[in-house]
mmCIF file of C-alpha atoms and ligand atoms in Angstrom:
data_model
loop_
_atom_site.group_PDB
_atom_site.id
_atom_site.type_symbol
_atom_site.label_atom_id
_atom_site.label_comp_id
_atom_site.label_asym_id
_atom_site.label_seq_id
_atom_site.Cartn_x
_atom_site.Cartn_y
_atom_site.Cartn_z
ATOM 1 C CA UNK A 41 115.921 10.816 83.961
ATOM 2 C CA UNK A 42 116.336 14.451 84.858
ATOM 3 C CA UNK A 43 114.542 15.527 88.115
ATOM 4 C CA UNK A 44 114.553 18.830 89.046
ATOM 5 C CA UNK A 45 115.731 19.896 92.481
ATOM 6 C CA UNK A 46 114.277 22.807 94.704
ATOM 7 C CA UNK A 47 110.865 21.711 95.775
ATOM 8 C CA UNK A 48 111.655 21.686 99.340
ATOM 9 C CA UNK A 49 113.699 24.252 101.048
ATOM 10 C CA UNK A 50 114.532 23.407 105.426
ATOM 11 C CA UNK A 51 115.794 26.650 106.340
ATOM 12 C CA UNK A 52 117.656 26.280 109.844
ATOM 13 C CA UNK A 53 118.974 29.047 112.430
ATOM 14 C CA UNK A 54 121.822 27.337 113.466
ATOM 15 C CA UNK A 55 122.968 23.748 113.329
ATOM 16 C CA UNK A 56 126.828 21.790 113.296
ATOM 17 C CA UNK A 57 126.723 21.284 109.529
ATOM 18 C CA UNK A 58 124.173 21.699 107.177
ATOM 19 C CA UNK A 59 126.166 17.980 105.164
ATOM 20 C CA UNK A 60 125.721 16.680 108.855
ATOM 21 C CA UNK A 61 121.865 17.190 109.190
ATOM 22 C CA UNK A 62 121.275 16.072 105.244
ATOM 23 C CA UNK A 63 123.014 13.270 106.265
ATOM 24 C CA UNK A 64 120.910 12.161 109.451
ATOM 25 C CA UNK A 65 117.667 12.726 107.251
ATOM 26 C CA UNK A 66 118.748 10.087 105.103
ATOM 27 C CA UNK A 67 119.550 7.717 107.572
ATOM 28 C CA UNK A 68 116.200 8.552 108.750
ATOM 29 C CA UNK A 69 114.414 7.924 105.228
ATOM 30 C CA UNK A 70 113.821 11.930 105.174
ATOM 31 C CA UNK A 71 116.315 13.230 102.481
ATOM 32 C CA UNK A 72 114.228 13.768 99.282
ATOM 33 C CA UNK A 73 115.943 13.993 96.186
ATOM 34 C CA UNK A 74 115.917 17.661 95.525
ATOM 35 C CA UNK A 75 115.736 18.684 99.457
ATOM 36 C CA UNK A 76 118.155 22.074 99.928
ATOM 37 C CA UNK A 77 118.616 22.718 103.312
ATOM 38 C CA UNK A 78 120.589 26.288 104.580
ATOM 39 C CA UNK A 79 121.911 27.458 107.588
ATOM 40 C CA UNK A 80 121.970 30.737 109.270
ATOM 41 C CA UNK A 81 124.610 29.514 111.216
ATOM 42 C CA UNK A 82 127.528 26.494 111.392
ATOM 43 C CA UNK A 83 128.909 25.635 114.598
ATOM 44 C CA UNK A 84 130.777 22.874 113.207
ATOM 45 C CA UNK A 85 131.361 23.469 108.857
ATOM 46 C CA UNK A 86 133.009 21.492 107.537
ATOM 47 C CA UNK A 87 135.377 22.197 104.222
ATOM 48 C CA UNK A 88 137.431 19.560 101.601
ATOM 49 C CA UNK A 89 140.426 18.076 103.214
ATOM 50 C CA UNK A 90 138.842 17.677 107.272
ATOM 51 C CA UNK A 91 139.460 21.310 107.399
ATOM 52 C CA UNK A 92 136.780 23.771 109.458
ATOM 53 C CA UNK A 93 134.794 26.297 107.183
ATOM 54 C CA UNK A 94 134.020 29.244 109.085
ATOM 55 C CA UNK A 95 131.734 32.471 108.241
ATOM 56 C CA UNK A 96 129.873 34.733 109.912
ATOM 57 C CA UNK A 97 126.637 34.842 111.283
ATOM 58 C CA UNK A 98 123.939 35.183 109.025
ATOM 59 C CA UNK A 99 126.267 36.623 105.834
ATOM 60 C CA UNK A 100 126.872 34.019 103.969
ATOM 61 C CA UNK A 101 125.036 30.962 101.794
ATOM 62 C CA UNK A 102 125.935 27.940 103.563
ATOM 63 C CA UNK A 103 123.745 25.543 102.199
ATOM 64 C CA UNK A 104 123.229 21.561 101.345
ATOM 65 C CA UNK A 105 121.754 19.590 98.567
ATOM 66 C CA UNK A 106 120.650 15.971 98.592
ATOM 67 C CA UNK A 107 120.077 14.434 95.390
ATOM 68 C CA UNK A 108 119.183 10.750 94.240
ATOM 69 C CA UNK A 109 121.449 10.199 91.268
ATOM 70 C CA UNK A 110 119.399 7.098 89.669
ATOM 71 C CA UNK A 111 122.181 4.394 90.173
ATOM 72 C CA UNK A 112 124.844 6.611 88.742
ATOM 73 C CA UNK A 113 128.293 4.729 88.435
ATOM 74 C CA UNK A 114 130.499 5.393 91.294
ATOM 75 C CA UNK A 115 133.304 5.716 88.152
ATOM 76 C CA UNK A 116 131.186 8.745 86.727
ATOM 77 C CA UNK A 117 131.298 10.209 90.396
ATOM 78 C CA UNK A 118 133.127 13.290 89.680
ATOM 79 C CA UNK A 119 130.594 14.510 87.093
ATOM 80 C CA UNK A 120 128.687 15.733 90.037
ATOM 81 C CA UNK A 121 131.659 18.040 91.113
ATOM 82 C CA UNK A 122 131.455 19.462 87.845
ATOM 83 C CA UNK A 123 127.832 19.765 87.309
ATOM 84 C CA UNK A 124 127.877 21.835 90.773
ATOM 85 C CA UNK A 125 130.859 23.606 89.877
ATOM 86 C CA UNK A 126 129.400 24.802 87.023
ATOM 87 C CA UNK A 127 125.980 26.014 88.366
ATOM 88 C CA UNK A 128 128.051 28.500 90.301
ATOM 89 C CA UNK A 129 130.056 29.767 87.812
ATOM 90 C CA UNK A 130 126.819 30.219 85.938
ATOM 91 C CA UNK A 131 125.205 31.765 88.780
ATOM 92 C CA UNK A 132 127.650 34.205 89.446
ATOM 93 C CA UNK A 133 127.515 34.954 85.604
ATOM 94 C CA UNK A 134 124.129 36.009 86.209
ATOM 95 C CA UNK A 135 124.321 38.297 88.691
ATOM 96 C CA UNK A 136 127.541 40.338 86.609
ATOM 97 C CA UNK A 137 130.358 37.894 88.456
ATOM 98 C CA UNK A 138 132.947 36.360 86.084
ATOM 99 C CA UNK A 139 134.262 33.132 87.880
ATOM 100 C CA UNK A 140 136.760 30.477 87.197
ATOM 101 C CA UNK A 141 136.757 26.653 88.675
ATOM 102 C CA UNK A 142 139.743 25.839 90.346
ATOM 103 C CA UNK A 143 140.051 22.075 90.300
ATOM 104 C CA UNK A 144 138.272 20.093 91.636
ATOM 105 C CA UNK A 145 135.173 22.767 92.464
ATOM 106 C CA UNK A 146 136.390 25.888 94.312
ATOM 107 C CA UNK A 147 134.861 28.789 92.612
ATOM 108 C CA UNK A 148 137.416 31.409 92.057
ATOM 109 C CA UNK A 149 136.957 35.546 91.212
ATOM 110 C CA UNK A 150 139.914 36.963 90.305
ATOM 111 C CA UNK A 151 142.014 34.351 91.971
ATOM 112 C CA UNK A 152 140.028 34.612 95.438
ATOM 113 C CA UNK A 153 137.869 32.554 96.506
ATOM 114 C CA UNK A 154 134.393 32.684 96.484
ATOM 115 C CA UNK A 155 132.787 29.276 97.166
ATOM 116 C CA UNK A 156 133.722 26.214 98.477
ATOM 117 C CA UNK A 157 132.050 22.670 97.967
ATOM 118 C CA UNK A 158 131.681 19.542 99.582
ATOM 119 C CA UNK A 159 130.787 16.400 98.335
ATOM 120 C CA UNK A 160 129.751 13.421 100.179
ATOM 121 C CA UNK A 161 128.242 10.619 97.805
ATOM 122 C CA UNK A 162 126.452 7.374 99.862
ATOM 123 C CA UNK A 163 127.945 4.242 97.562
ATOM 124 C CA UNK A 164 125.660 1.338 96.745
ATOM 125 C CA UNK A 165 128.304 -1.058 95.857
ATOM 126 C CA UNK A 166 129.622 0.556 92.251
ATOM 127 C CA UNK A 167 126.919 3.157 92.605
ATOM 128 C CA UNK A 168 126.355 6.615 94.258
ATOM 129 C CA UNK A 169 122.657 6.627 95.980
ATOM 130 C CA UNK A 170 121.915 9.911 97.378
ATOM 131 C CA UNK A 171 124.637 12.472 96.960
ATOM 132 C CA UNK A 172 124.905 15.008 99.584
ATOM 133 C CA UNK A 173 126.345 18.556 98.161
ATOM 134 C CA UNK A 174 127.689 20.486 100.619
ATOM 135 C CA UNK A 175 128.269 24.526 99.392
ATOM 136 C CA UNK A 176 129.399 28.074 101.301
ATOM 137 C CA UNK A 177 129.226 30.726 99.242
ATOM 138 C CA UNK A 178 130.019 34.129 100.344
ATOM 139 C CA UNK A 179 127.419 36.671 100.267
ATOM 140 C CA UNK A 180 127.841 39.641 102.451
ATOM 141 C CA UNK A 181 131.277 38.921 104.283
ATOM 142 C CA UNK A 182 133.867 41.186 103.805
ATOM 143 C CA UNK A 183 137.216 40.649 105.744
ATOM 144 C CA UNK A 184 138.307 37.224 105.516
ATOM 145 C CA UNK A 185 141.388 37.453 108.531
ATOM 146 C CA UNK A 186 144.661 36.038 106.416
ATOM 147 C CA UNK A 187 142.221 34.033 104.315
ATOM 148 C CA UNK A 188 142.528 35.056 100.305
ATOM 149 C CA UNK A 189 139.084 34.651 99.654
ATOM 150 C CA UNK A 190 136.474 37.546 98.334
ATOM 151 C CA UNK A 191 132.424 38.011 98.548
ATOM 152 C CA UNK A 192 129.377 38.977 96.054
ATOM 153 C CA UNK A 193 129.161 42.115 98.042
ATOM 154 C CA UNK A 194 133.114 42.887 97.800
ATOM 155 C CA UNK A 195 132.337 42.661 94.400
ATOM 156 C CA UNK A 196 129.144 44.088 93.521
ATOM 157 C CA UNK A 197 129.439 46.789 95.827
ATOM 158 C CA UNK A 198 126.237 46.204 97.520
ATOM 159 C CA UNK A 199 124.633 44.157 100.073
ATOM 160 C CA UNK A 200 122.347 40.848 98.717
ATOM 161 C CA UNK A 201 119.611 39.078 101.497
ATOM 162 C CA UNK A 202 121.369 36.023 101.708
ATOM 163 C CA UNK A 203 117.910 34.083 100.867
ATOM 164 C CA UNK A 204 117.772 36.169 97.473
ATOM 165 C CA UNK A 205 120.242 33.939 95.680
ATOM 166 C CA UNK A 206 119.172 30.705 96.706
ATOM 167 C CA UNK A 207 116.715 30.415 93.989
ATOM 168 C CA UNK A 208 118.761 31.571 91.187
ATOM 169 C CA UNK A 209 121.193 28.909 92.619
ATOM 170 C CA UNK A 210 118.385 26.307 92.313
ATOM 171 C CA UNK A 211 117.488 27.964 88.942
ATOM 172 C CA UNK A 212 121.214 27.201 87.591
ATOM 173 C CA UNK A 213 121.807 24.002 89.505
ATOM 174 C CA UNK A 214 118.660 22.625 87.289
ATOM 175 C CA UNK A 215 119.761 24.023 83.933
ATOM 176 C CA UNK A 216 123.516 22.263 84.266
ATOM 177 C CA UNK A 217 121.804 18.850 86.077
ATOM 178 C CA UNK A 218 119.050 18.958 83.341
ATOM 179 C CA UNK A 219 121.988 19.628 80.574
ATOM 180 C CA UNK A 220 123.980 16.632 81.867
ATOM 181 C CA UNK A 221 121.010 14.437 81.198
ATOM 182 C CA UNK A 222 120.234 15.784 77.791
ATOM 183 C CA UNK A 223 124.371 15.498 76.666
ATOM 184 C CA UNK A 224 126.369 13.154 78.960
ATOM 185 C CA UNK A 225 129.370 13.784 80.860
ATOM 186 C CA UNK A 226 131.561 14.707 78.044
ATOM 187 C CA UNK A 227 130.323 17.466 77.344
ATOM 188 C CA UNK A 228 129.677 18.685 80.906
ATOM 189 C CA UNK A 229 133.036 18.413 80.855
ATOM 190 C CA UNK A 230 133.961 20.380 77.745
ATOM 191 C CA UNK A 231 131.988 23.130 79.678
ATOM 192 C CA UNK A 232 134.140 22.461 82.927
ATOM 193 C CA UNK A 233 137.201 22.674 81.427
ATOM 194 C CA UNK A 234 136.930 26.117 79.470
ATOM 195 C CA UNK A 235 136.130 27.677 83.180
ATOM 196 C CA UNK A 236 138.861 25.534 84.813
ATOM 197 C CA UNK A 237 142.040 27.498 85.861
ATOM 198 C CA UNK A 238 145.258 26.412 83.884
ATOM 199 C CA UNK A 239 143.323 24.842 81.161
ATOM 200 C CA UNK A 240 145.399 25.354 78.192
ATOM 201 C CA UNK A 241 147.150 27.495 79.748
ATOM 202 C CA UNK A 242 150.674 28.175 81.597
ATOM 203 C CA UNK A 243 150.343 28.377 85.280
ATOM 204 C CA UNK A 244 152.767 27.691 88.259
ATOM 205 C CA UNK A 245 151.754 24.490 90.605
ATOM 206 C CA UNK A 246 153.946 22.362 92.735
ATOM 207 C CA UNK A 247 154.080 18.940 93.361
ATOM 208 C CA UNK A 248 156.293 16.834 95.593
ATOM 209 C CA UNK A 249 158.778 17.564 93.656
ATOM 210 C CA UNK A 250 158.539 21.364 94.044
ATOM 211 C CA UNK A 251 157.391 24.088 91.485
ATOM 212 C CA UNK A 252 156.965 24.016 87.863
ATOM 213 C CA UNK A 253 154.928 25.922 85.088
ATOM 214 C CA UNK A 254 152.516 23.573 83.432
ATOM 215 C CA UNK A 255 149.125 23.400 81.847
ATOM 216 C CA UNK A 256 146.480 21.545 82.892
ATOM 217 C CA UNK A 257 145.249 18.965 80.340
ATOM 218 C CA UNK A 258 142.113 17.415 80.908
ATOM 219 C CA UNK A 259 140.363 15.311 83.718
ATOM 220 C CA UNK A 260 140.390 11.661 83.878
ATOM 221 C CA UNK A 261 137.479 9.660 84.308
ATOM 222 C CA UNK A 262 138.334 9.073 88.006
ATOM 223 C CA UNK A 263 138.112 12.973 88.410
ATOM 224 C CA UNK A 264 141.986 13.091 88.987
ATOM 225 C CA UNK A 265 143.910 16.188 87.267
ATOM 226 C CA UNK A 266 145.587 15.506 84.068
ATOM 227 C CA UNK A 267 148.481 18.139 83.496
ATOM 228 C CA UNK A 268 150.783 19.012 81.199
ATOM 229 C CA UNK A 269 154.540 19.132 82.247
ATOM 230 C CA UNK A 270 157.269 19.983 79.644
ATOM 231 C CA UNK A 271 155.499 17.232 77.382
ATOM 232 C CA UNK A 272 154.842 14.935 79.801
ATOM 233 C CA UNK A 273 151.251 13.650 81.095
ATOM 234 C CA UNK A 274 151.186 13.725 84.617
ATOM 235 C CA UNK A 275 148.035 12.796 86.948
ATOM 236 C CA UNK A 276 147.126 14.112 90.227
ATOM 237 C CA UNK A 277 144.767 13.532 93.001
ATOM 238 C CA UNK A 278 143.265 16.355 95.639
ATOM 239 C CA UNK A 279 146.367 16.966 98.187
ATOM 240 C CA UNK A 280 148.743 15.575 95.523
ATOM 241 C CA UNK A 281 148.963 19.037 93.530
ATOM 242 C CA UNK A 282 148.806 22.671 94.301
ATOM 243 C CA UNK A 283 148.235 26.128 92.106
ATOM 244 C CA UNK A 284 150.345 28.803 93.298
ATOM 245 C CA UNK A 285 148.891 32.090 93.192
ATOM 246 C CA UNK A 286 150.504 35.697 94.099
ATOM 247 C CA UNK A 287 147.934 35.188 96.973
ATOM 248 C CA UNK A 288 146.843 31.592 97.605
ATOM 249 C CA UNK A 289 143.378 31.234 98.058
HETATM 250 C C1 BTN B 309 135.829 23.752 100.932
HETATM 251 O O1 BTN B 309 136.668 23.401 101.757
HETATM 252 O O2 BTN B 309 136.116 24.534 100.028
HETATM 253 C C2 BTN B 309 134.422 23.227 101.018
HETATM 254 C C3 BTN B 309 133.572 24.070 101.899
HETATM 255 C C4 BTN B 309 132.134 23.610 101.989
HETATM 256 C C5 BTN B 309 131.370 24.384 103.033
HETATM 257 C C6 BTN B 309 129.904 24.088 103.028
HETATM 258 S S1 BTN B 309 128.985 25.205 104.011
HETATM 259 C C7 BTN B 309 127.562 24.234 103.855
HETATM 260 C C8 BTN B 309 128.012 22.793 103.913
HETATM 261 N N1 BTN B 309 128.056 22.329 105.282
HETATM 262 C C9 BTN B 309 129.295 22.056 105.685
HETATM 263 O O3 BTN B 309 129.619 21.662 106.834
HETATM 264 N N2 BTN B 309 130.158 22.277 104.688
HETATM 265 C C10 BTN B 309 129.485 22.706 103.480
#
């Protein structure tokens, strides 16, 4: 059953990781399906891959969202990835930003990138309880040190209050969660896959083997990349595969 999210907003001034303190509420019987809690400040972000996701004081969304999934099957995971990955490219659509996804849910304008999500699901045996969604989205920042990455107000031209967005966020978050429900994961994933970079298209990536041109071909249920190589199916999981871009992101 579709339940919307949004109805409580914990807006802190600094803490280590907004995923962190979602996290703790939980364990403390606190984290309410629909809870969004944002940061003004990160001492401690966290990105995909153990990496550290920095931003500047006060500029940017860094935000999390708990939500109870009603016993959704640990196999049918990734669908949350692409539900959230889509509420941003929707978002950004609304506010006059074209975005692509760039598997499995960075949010990419022309080839930078723009937001970055982390997702933490709590398994129940083979089912995800409360999902913790972890997002930084980059609002007012505009030099990124050798990072290729780019900002609503690099381009927009203009400056946003950082709490502006948030509900439009929620606003889009609900439509794609509230679609899912209504239509299933197939054809969330239709939707994910016309924004997903190198879908039916020719792009360069590398692999352990080194580079090769390829398309990408679909997602498997397991959320690992399905591409196309020279008429051969290859799958890949996060680390296993990379896009090569004139400037990576
Ligand atoms: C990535 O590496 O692309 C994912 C970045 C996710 C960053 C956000 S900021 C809010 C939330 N709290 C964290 O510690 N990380 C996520």
């Amino acid at each position: 059953m579709f339940k919307p999210i949004g109805q409580k907003i914990i807006h802190l001034d600094e803490v280590d990781s907004t995923n962190n303190y979602a996290a703790i509420l939980i364990s403390e019987g606190k984290g309410e399906h629909g809870a969004v809690i944002l940061a003004d400040i990160q001492t401690a972000g966290r990105g995909q891959r153990g990496a550290e996701w920095q931003s500047k004081a006060g500029e940017n969304l860094l935000m999390t969202l708990i939500i109870d999934t009603d016993n959704l099957s640990a196999m049918d995971q990734f669908v949350i990835s692409e539900v959230t990955a889509l509420s941003m490219v929707s978002f950004l659509r609304k506010i006059g930003i074209s975005s692509m996804i760039k598997w499995p849910n960075d949010i990419l304008v022309r080839e930078k990138k723009i937001a970055g999500v982390l997702i933490e699901n709590q398994l129940q045996g083979a089912y995800i309880g409360k999902s913790i969604i972890g997002i930084g989205l980059n609002v007012n920042q505009l030099s990124f040190n050798e990072l290729n990455a780019t900002s609503i107000r690099s381009e927009l031209n203009q400056f946003t209050p950082v709490v502006d967005l948030l509900m439009s966020w929620i606003h889009s978050f609900n439509e794609e969660w509230a679609f899912y429900h209504s239509f299933g994961r197939e054809k969330v994933e239709e939707k994910y896959l016309n924004c997903l970079f190198g879908w039916n298209c020719f792009v360069e990536m590398e692999d352990f083997n080194g580079r090769f041109f390829g398309s990408v071909d679909g997602i498997e249920k397991s959320g690992k990349l399905r591409v196309k190589k020279e008429g051969e199916f290859l799958q890949y999981d996060l680390k296993e595969l990379r896009f090569i871009f004139q400037n990576r992101p």
